[in-house]
CSV table of C-alpha atoms in Angstrom, one decimal:
chain,number,residue,atom,x,y,z
A,1094,PHE,CA,-60.3,170.0,250.7
A,1095,ASP,CA,-59.9,171.3,254.1
A,1096,ASP,CA,-57.2,169.9,256.6
A,1097,ARG,CA,-59.0,166.4,256.9
A,1098,ASN,CA,-58.6,166.1,253.3
A,1099,GLU,CA,-62.2,165.8,252.8
A,1100,LEU,CA,-63.9,168.0,250.3
A,1101,VAL,CA,-65.2,171.5,250.7
A,1102,ALA,CA,-66.1,172.8,247.5
A,1103,PHE,CA,-65.4,172.5,243.7
A,1104,VAL,CA,-66.2,174.7,240.6
A,1105,ALA,CA,-66.4,173.2,237.0
A,1106,GLY,CA,-66.7,174.7,233.6
A,1107,PHE,CA,-67.1,174.1,230.5
A,1108,GLY,CA,-67.1,176.1,226.5
A,1109,GLY,CA,-70.3,176.4,224.7
A,1110,GLY,CA,-72.1,179.1,222.7
A,1111,THR,CA,-71.4,182.8,222.1
A,1112,ASP,CA,-71.6,185.7,224.9
A,1113,VAL,CA,-74.5,187.4,223.4
A,1114,LEU,CA,-73.1,191.4,223.7
A,1115,THR,CA,-69.4,190.7,222.8
A,1116,HIS,CA,-69.9,187.5,220.6
A,1117,LYS,CA,-66.9,185.8,221.7
A,1118,PRO,CA,-67.3,182.4,223.3
A,1119,ILE,CA,-68.3,182.1,226.5
A,1120,LEU,CA,-67.8,179.9,229.5
A,1121,ILE,CA,-70.6,178.0,231.0
A,1122,SER,CA,-69.8,177.6,234.5
A,1123,SER,CA,-71.1,175.6,237.7
A,1124,MET,CA,-69.9,175.5,241.2
A,1125,LEU,CA,-71.3,173.9,244.1
A,1126,ALA,CA,-69.9,174.5,247.8
A,1127,VAL,CA,-70.2,171.6,249.7
A,1128,GLY,CA,-69.9,170.8,254.0
A,1129,GLU,CA,-71.2,173.2,256.7
A,1130,LYS,CA,-73.6,176.1,256.2
A,1131,PRO,CA,-70.5,178.4,257.9
A,1132,LEU,CA,-68.4,177.6,255.2
A,1133,ARG,CA,-70.3,179.4,252.7
A,1134,SER,CA,-69.5,182.9,254.2
A,1135,VAL,CA,-65.9,183.1,254.3
A,1136,GLY,CA,-65.2,183.7,250.8
A,1137,ILE,CA,-64.9,180.4,249.3
A,1138,GLY,CA,-67.0,180.4,246.6
A,1139,ARG,CA,-65.4,183.7,245.6
A,1140,GLU,CA,-62.3,182.8,245.8
A,1141,LEU,CA,-62.7,179.6,243.7
A,1142,LYS,CA,-64.5,181.7,240.8
A,1143,LEU,CA,-61.6,184.3,240.8
A,1144,ILE,CA,-59.5,180.8,240.3
A,1145,GLN,CA,-61.7,180.0,237.5
A,1146,ALA,CA,-61.8,183.1,235.4
A,1147,PHE,CA,-57.8,183.1,235.2
A,1148,TYR,CA,-57.6,179.8,233.9
A,1149,ALA,CA,-60.4,180.5,231.8
A,1150,TYR,CA,-58.7,183.9,230.8
A,1151,ARG,CA,-55.7,182.1,229.9
A,1152,ASN,CA,-57.5,179.9,227.5
A,1153,GLY,CA,-58.9,182.8,225.5
A,1154,TYR,CA,-62.5,183.3,227.4
A,1155,THR,CA,-63.5,186.5,229.3
A,1156,ALA,CA,-66.9,185.7,230.4
A,1157,MET,CA,-68.8,182.7,231.9
A,1158,LYS,CA,-72.4,182.2,232.7
A,1159,TRP,CA,-74.2,180.1,235.4
A,1160,PHE,CA,-77.6,179.3,236.9
A,1161,TYR,CA,-79.1,180.1,240.6
A,1162,ASP,CA,-82.2,179.8,242.5
A,1163,PRO,CA,-83.1,184.0,242.4
A,1164,GLU,CA,-84.7,183.4,246.0
A,1165,ARG,CA,-81.7,182.3,247.6
A,1166,GLY,CA,-79.9,185.3,249.1
A,1167,GLU,CA,-76.4,184.0,249.9
A,1168,ASN,CA,-76.1,183.1,246.3
A,1169,ALA,CA,-77.2,186.4,244.8
A,1170,SER,CA,-75.0,188.4,247.0
A,1171,LEU,CA,-71.6,186.2,246.1
A,1172,ASN,CA,-73.2,186.5,242.1
A,1173,LEU,CA,-74.4,189.6,241.9
A,1174,ALA,CA,-72.9,191.9,244.6
A,1175,LYS,CA,-69.0,190.5,245.3
A,1176,LEU,CA,-68.5,188.8,242.0
A,1177,GLY,CA,-70.2,192.1,239.7
A,1178,ALA,CA,-72.1,189.5,237.4
A,1179,ARG,CA,-75.6,190.7,235.9
A,1180,ALA,CA,-78.3,188.2,236.0
A,1181,GLU,CA,-79.4,188.4,232.3
A,1182,GLU,CA,-82.2,185.3,231.7
A,1183,PHE,CA,-85.1,184.3,233.6
A,1184,HIS,CA,-86.4,180.4,233.5
A,1185,ILE,CA,-89.1,179.4,234.4
A,1186,ASP,CA,-89.5,175.8,236.2
A,1187,LYS,CA,-85.7,175.3,234.3
A,1188,TYR,CA,-85.5,171.6,235.6
A,1189,GLY,CA,-89.2,170.5,236.6
A,1190,GLN,CA,-89.6,169.1,240.3
A,1191,MET,CA,-86.2,168.0,241.7
A,1192,SER,CA,-86.1,165.0,244.5
A,1193,SER,CA,-83.2,167.8,245.9
A,1194,GLY,CA,-84.6,167.7,250.0
A,1195,LEU,CA,-83.5,171.5,249.7
A,1196,TYR,CA,-86.1,172.1,247.5
A,1197,GLY,CA,-88.9,169.7,247.4
A,1198,PRO,CA,-91.5,170.6,245.4
A,1199,VAL,CA,-90.8,174.3,244.8
A,1200,PRO,CA,-90.7,174.7,240.9
A,1201,THR,CA,-87.3,175.4,239.6
A,1202,ASP,CA,-87.3,179.1,238.5
A,1203,ARG,CA,-83.7,180.2,237.6
A,1204,PHE,CA,-81.5,183.1,237.1
A,1205,ARG,CA,-78.6,183.0,234.2
A,1206,ALA,CA,-75.7,184.5,235.7
A,1207,VAL,CA,-73.5,186.1,233.3
A,1208,TRP,CA,-69.7,187.3,234.4
A,1209,ARG,CA,-67.9,189.6,231.5
A,1210,PHE,CA,-64.8,189.2,234.2
A,1211,THR,CA,-62.4,191.3,232.5
A,1212,SER,CA,-65.3,194.3,232.4
A,1213,SER,CA,-64.0,197.9,234.3
A,1214,ARG,CA,-66.9,197.0,236.1
A,1215,VAL,CA,-66.5,193.6,237.4
A,1216,ILE,CA,-62.8,194.6,237.9
A,1217,GLU,CA,-63.6,197.8,240.1
A,1218,ARG,CA,-65.8,195.4,242.0
A,1219,LEU,CA,-63.0,192.9,242.5
A,1220,LEU,CA,-60.8,195.4,243.7
A,1221,GLY,CA,-62.7,196.6,246.2
A,1222,LYS,CA,-62.7,200.2,244.3
A,1223,ALA,CA,-67.0,200.0,243.8
A,1224,SER,CA,-69.2,199.0,246.2
A,1225,PRO,CA,-72.6,197.2,245.6
A,1226,PRO,CA,-75.4,199.6,246.2
A,1227,SER,CA,-76.9,199.7,249.7
A,1228,LEU,CA,-80.3,199.9,251.4
A,1229,GLU,CA,-80.1,203.8,251.8
A,1230,ASP,CA,-78.6,204.0,248.3
A,1231,VAL,CA,-81.6,202.3,246.7
A,1232,LYS,CA,-84.3,203.9,249.1
A,1233,ASN,CA,-86.3,206.2,246.6
A,1234,VAL,CA,-86.5,203.3,243.7
A,1235,PRO,CA,-90.0,201.7,243.9
A,1236,ILE,CA,-90.5,198.4,244.8
A,1237,ALA,CA,-92.5,195.9,242.4
A,1238,THR,CA,-95.1,193.6,244.0
A,1239,SER,CA,-97.0,190.9,242.4
A,1240,LYS,CA,-100.1,193.9,241.8
A,1241,PHE,CA,-97.7,197.1,240.9
A,1242,PHE,CA,-95.4,197.1,238.3
A,1243,PRO,CA,-93.8,200.6,238.4
A,1244,ASP,CA,-92.8,202.0,234.9
A,1245,SER,CA,-89.7,203.0,236.1
A,1246,ASP,CA,-86.0,202.7,234.8
A,1247,ARG,CA,-85.3,201.1,238.1
A,1248,VAL,CA,-87.2,198.8,239.9
A,1249,LEU,CA,-86.4,196.8,243.3
A,1250,VAL,CA,-87.6,193.2,243.8
A,1251,GLN,CA,-87.9,191.9,247.6
A,1252,ILE,CA,-86.7,188.3,248.2
A,1253,SER,CA,-86.7,186.1,251.4
A,1254,GLY,CA,-84.3,187.2,253.9
A,1255,ASN,CA,-83.5,183.7,255.0
A,1256,ILE,CA,-85.5,181.3,252.1
A,1257,ASP,CA,-84.5,178.0,254.1
A,1258,ALA,CA,-86.5,179.1,257.3
A,1259,GLU,CA,-89.6,179.7,255.3
A,1260,GLN,CA,-92.4,176.5,255.2
A,1261,GLU,CA,-92.8,175.0,252.8
A,1262,LYS,CA,-96.2,176.2,251.2
A,1263,GLU,CA,-94.7,179.8,252.3
A,1264,LYS,CA,-91.4,178.7,250.1
A,1265,ILE,CA,-93.8,178.4,246.6
A,1266,ARG,CA,-96.1,180.8,247.4
A,1267,ARG,CA,-93.2,183.4,247.0
A,1268,ARG,CA,-91.9,181.0,244.2
A,1269,PHE,CA,-95.1,182.3,242.3
A,1270,ARG,CA,-95.4,185.7,243.2
A,1271,LEU,CA,-91.7,186.3,242.2
A,1272,ARG,CA,-92.4,184.3,238.7
A,1273,GLN,CA,-95.3,186.9,238.4
A,1274,ILE,CA,-92.8,189.8,238.8
A,1275,LEU,CA,-89.9,188.8,236.9
A,1276,SER,CA,-91.9,187.3,234.0
A,1277,HIS,CA,-93.1,191.0,233.7
A,1278,TYR,CA,-90.0,193.0,233.4
A,1279,PHE,CA,-88.0,190.1,231.9
A,1280,PHE,CA,-90.2,188.9,229.0
A,1281,ARG,CA,-92.8,191.8,228.5
A,1282,LYS,CA,-90.0,194.8,229.0
A,1283,ASP,CA,-85.9,194.5,228.7
A,1284,TYR,CA,-84.8,194.4,231.9
A,1285,ILE,CA,-81.8,192.9,233.7
A,1286,ALA,CA,-81.1,192.2,237.4
A,1287,THR,CA,-77.9,194.6,237.8
A,1288,GLU,CA,-77.5,194.4,242.1
A,1289,PHE,CA,-78.4,192.5,244.8
A,1290,VAL,CA,-79.2,194.7,247.7
A,1291,THR,CA,-79.0,193.4,251.1
A,1292,GLY,CA,-78.7,194.9,254.6
A,1293,ILE,CA,-80.1,195.0,258.3
A,1294,LYS,CA,-83.1,197.1,258.9
A,1295,THR,CA,-84.3,197.6,262.5
A,1296,ASP,CA,-88.2,197.6,263.3
A,1297,LYS,CA,-88.9,201.3,264.9
A,1298,LYS,CA,-92.1,199.6,267.2
A,1299,THR,CA,-90.7,196.0,268.0
A,1300,LYS,CA,-86.4,196.8,267.7
A,1301,ILE,CA,-86.2,193.3,266.1
A,1302,GLU,CA,-83.5,192.9,262.9
A,1303,ARG,CA,-84.6,191.6,259.7
A,1304,ARG,CA,-83.0,190.7,256.6
A,1305,MET,CA,-83.9,192.9,254.0
A,1306,ASN,CA,-82.9,191.5,250.1
A,1307,PHE,CA,-83.7,193.0,247.2
A,1308,TYR,CA,-83.0,192.7,243.2
A,1309,LEU,CA,-82.2,195.9,241.6
A,1310,LEU,CA,-83.4,195.4,238.3
A,1311,GLU,CA,-82.5,197.5,235.3
A,1312,LEU,CA,-84.0,198.9,231.7
A,1313,LEU,CA,-81.9,198.3,229.1
A,1314,HIS,CA,-82.0,200.7,226.6
A,1315,LYS,CA,-81.2,199.6,223.2
């Protein structure tokens, strides 16, 4: 709550199922930020997830999972880049058509993030000892498109720099294009999204700055 006693954000979770890797109980979590958009970029979501992880750990959990829209860069940045979660499942039209004004007729394809918050990888990320990759770090990684599916252990998949600024038809077009790419790597192959890479790139000709957002998919070696 803020100083006016108005709800800003909340976090909620409940036990259910087991982690496919550790076979230990896993917390099914859902977090919703409420209020003006600027509040989404001041760290409230990250702090709430850390508090939730503290209480989850006290009750015997070492991991939690939740669904989110893969086209929303703000969510991807929090989930993968800041918290160190990984998107390990891709679901097509998870909730069907929603009446929400945020999504309209856009199909509700979703990633399921899994956050193993006691792993050394996550702890190093949270403590600032390890950073997410930069655009420069992945400049040599091939970029997948709806017509080009690189056969590489590491692949980049680009999403909109600001999906809320896109027109409805463009949102739908982007959804189906992203679905085609992710379906190839998640259903036909054994890939997961391990990182979210974001940064500002300046066009050499126009000098216009653009937000560039990419998922880094990596092949699971069994």
